[in-house]
Tab-separated table of C-alpha atoms in Angstrom:
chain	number	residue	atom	x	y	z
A	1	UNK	CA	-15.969	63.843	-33.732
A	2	UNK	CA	-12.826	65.234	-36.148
A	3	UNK	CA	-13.575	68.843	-37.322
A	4	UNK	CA	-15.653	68.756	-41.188
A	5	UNK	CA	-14.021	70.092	-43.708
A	6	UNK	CA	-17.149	71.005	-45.457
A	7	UNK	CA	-18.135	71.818	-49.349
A	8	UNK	CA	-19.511	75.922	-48.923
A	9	UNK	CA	-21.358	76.926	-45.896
A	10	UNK	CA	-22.700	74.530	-43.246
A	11	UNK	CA	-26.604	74.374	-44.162
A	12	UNK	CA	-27.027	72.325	-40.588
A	13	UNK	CA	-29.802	74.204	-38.704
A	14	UNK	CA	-29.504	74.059	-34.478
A	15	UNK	CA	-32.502	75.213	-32.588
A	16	UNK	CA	-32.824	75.273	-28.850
A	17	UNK	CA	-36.291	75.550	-27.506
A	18	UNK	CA	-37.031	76.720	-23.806
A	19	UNK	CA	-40.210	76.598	-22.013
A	20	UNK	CA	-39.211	78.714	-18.894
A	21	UNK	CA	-41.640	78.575	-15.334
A	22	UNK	CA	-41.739	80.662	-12.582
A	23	UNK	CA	-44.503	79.166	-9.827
A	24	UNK	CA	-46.244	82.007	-7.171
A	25	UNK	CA	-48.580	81.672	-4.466
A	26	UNK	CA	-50.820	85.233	-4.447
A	27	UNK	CA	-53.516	85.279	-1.785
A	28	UNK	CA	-56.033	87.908	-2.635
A	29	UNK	CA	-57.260	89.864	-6.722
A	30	UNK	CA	-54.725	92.424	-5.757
A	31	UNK	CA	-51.724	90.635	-5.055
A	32	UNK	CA	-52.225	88.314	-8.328
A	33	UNK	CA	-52.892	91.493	-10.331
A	34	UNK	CA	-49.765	92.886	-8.430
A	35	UNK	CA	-47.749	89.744	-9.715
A	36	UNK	CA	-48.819	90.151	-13.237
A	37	UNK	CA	-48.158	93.319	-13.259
A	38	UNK	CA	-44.661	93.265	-11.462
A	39	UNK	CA	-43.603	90.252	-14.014
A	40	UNK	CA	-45.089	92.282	-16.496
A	41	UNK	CA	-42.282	95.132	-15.670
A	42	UNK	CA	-39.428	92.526	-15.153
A	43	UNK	CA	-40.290	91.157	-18.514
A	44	UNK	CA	-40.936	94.119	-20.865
A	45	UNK	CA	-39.786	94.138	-24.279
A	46	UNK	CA	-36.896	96.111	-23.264
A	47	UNK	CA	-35.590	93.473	-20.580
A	48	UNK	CA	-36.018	90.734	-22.691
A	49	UNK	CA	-34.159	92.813	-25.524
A	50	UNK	CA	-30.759	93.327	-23.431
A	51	UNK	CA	-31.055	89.502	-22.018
A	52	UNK	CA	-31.255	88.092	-25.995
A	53	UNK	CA	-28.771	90.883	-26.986
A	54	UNK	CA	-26.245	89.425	-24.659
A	55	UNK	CA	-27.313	85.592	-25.882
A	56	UNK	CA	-26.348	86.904	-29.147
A	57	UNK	CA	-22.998	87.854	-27.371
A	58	UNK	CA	-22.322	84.448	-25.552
A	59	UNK	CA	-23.110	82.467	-29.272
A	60	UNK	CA	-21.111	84.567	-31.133
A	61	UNK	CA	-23.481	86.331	-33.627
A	62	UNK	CA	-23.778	89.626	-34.944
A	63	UNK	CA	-27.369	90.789	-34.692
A	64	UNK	CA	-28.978	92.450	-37.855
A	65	UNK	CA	-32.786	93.241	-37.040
A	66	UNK	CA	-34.974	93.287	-33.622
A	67	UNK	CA	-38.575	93.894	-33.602
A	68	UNK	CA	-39.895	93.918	-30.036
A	69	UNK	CA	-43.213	94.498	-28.457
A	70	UNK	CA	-45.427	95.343	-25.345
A	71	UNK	CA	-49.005	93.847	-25.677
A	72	UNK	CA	-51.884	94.630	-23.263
A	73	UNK	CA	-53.103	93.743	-21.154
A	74	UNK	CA	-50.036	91.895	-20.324
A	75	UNK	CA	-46.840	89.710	-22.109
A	76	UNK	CA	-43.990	91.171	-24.894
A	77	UNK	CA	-42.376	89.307	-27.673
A	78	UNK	CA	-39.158	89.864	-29.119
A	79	UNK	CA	-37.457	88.771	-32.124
A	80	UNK	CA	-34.388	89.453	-33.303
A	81	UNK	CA	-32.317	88.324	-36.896
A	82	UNK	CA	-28.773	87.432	-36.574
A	83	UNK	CA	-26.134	86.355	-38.743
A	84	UNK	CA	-22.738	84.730	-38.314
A	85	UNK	CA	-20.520	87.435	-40.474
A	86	UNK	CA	-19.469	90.517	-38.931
A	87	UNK	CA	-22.153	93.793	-39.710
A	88	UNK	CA	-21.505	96.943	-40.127
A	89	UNK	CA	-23.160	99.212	-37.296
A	90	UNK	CA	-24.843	101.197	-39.534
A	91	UNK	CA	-26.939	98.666	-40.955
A	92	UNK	CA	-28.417	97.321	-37.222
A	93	UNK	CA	-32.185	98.168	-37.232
A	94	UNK	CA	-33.062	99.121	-33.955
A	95	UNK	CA	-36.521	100.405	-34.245
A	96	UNK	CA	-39.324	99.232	-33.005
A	97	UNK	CA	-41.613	97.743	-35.667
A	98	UNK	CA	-43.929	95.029	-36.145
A	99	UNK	CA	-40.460	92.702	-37.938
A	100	UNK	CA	-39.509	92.095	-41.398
A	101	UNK	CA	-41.899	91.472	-44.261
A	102	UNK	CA	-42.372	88.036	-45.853
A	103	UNK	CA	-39.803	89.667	-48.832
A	104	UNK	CA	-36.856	90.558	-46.231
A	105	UNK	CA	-37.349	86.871	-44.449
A	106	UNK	CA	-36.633	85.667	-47.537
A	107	UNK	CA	-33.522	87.758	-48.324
A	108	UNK	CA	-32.465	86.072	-44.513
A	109	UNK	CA	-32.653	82.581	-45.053
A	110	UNK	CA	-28.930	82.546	-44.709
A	111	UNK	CA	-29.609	83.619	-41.603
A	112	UNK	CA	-30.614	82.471	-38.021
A	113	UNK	CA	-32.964	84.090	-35.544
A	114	UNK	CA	-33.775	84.352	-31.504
A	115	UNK	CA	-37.067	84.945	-30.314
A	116	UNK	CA	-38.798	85.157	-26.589
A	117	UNK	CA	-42.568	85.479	-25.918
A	118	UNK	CA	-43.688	85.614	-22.341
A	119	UNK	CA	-46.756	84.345	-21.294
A	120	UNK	CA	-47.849	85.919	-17.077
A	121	UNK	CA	-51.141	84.111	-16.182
A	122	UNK	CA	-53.094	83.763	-12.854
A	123	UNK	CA	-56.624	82.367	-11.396
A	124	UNK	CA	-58.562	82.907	-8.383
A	125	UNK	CA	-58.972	79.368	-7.889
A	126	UNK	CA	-56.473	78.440	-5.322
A	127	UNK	CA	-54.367	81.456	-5.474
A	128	UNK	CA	-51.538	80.456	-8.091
A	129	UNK	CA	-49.754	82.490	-10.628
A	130	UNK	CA	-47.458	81.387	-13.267
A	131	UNK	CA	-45.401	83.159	-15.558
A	132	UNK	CA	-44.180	81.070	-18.878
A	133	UNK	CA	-41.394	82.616	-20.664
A	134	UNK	CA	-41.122	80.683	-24.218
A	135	UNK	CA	-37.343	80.989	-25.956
A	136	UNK	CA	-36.206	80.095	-29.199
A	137	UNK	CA	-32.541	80.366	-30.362
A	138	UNK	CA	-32.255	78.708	-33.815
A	139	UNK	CA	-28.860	79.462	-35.658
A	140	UNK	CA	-27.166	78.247	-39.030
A	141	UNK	CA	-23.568	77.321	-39.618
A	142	UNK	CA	-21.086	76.722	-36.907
A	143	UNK	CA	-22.428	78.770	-34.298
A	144	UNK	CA	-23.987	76.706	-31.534
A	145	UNK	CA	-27.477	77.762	-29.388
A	146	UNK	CA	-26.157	75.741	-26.653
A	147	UNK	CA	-23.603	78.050	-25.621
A	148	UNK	CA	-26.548	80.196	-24.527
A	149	UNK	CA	-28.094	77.400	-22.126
A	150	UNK	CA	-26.725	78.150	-19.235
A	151	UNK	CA	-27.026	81.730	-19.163
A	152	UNK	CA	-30.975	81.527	-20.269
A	153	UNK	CA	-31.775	79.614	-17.652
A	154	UNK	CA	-30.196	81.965	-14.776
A	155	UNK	CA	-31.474	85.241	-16.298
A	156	UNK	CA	-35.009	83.968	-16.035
A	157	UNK	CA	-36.912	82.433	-12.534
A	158	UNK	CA	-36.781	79.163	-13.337
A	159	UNK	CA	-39.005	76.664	-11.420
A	160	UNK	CA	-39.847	74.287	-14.028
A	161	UNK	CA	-37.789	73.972	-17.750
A	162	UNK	CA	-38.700	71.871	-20.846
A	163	UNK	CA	-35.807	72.128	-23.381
A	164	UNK	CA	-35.651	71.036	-26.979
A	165	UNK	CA	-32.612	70.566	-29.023
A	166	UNK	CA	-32.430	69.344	-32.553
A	167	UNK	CA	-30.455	69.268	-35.324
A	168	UNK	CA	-31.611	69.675	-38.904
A	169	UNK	CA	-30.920	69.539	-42.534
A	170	UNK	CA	-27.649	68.093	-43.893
A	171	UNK	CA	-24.248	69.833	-44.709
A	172	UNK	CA	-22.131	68.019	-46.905
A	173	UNK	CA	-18.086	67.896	-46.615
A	174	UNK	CA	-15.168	68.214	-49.618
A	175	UNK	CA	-15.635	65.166	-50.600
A	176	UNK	CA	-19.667	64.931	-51.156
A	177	UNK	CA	-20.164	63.589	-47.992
A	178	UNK	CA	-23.709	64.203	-46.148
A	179	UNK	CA	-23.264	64.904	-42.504
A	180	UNK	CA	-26.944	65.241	-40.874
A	181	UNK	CA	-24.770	66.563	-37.247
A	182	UNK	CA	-21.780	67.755	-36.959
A	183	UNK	CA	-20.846	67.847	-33.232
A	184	UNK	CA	-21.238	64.718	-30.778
A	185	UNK	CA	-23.756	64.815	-27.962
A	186	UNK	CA	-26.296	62.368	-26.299
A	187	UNK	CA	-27.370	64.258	-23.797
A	188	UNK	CA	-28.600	68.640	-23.743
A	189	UNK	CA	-27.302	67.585	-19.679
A	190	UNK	CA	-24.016	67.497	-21.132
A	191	UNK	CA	-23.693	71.204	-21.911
A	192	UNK	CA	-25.198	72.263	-18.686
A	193	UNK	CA	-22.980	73.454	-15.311
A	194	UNK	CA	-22.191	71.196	-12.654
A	195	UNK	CA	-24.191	73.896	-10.101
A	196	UNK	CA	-27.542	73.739	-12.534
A	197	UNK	CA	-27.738	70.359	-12.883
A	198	UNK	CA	-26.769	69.462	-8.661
A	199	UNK	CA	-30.446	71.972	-8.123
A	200	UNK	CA	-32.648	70.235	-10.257
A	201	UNK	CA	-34.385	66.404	-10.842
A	202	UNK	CA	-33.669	66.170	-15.082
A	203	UNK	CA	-35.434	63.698	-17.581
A	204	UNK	CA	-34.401	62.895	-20.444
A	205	UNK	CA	-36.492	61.272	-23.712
A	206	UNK	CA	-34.202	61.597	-26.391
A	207	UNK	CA	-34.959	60.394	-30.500
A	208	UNK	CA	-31.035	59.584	-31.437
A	209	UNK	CA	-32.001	58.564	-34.872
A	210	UNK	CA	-33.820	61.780	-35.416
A	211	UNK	CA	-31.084	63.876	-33.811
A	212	UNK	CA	-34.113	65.015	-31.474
A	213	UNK	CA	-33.193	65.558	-27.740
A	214	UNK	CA	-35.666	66.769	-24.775
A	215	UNK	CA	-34.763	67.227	-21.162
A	216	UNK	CA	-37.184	68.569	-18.379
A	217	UNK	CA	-36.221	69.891	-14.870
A	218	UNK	CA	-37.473	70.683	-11.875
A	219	UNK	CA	-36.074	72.510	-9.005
A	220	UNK	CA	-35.568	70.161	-6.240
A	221	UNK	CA	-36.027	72.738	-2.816
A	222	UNK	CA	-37.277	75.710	-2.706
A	223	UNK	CA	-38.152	78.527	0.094
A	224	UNK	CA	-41.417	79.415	0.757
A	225	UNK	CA	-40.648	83.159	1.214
A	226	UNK	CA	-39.752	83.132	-2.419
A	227	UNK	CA	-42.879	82.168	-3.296
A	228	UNK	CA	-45.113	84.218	-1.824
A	229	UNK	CA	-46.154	87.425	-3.193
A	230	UNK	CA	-46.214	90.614	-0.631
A	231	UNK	CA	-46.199	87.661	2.148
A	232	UNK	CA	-44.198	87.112	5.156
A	233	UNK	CA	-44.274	82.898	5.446
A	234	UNK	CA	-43.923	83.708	9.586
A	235	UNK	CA	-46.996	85.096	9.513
A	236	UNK	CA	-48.752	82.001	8.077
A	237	UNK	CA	-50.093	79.166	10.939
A	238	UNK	CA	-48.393	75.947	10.645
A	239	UNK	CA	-51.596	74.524	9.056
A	240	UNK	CA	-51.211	77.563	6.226
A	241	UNK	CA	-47.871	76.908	5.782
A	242	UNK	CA	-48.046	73.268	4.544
A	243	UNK	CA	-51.447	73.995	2.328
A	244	UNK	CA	-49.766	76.512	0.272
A	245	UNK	CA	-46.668	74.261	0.022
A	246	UNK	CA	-48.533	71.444	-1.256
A	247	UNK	CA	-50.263	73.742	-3.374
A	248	UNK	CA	-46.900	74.726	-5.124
A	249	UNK	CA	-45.183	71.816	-5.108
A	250	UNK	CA	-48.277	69.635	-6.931
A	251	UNK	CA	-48.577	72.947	-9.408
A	252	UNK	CA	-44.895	72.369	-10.500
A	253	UNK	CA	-45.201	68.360	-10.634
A	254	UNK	CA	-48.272	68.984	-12.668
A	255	UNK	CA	-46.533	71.289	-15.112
A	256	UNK	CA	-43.211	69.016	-14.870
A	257	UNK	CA	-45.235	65.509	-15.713
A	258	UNK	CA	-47.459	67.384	-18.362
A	259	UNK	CA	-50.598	65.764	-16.388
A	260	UNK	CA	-53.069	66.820	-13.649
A	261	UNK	CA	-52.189	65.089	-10.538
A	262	UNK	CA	-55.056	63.773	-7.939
A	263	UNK	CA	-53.990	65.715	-4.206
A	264	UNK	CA	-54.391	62.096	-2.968
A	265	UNK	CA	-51.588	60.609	-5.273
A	266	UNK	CA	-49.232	63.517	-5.152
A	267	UNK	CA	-46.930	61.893	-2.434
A	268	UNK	CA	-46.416	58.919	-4.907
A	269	UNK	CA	-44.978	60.420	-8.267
């Protein structure tokens, strides 16, 4: 697709929606509270503000608000306002607050926005933990949210990944023109590296018409020992081993397919 020559500013909005899982295997209360509690520290407010901070970087826009928080007893959010014109330093709010009132969101509708919620949950019912980090990096004009796809996905444990990409709005060019897209893909595959995309199964269900694309992955392999939380996998019987494997491996298929899966039919999906 030629480059627009466009009629003002390019009203097209681009959001890029990530639902990000990490699977874990915790035996006993204390090593699922540990697990909630460790992802609660690798996940804080603060984290989560450096790893958007640098998404910000990697699109190209210049950030003009973050509002970030801690919540008990577990999960942060962080949101932060960015634009595509260079900001003076000065005006950057930093502080921590709950985020802009209804009246500044309004005075920012020029503007596009990145937000991250985490969500760390466990059960005592077989042992599993999950931790769901939920991304949003919607952006106006010519800067593109799938520059940051890549990165996103490697700065977070990534097990299991839903993405959502669409295009919305229209943006007319000099001569009156609507264009309802203005850069070719078929595909949110297409922008991702060769290395992600040899470690994980992908699906694709894709609504061209609506400029509407969704892609799913799951890791292919994976080693026990990463999986296990304060456990050594050689200390696990043979018979151990392959229960907690299965366990995993139908948790992620269940969260990949969207569907509970019967044990008995888990070899055939």
């Amino acid at each position: 697709m030629q480059k627009l020559k466009l009629h003002g500013f390019n009203n097209l909005t681009k959001s890029l929606g990530f639902c990000i899982y990490d699977i874990c295997y915790a035996n006993t209360k204390a090593e699922r509270d540990g697990y909630i509690a460790y992802i609660d520290e690798q996940y804080n407010a603060n984290r989560l503000t450096e790893i958007l901070s640098e998404t910000c970087s990697i699109i190209g826009a210049n950030v003009l608000n973050i509002a970030r928080q801690d919540y008990e007893p577990q999960g942060a959010s962080v949101t932060i306002l960015v634009s595509e014109e260079p900001v003076d330093p000065c005006d950057i709010d930093n502080t921590e607050h709950p985020g802009p009132l209804p009246e500044s969101v309004v005075a920012h509708l020029d503007k596009s926005h990145i937000c991250v919620h985490t969500y760390p949950e466990s059960h005592p019912e077989g042992g599993l933990c999950t931790f769901r980090a939920d991304i949003e990096v919607s952006t106006c004009g010519v800067i593109s949210p799938l520059k940051a796809l890549n990165y996103l996905i490697h700065q977070l444990e990534s097990d299991i990944v839903t993405i959502d990409y669409r295009v919305r709005g229209f943006t007319r060019d000099v001569n009156g023109i609507k264009h309802f897209i203005d850069h070719e893909i078929n595909s949110i595959q297409n922008f991702m590296s060769d290395d992600m995309k040899s470690m994980y199964d992908m699906m694709d269900v894709n609504v061209y018409q609506e400029n509407m694309f969704h892609t799913k992955m799951l890791l292919k392999e994976f080693d026990l020992k990463h999986y296990l939380f304060n456990s050594n996998p050689a200390e696990l019987s043979a018979q151990e081993h392959k229960r907690i494997t299965d366990l995993l491996w139908k948790e992620m298929r269940e969260i990949y397919y969207g569907r509970n899966i019967p044990s008995v039919g888990l070899k055939s999906i």
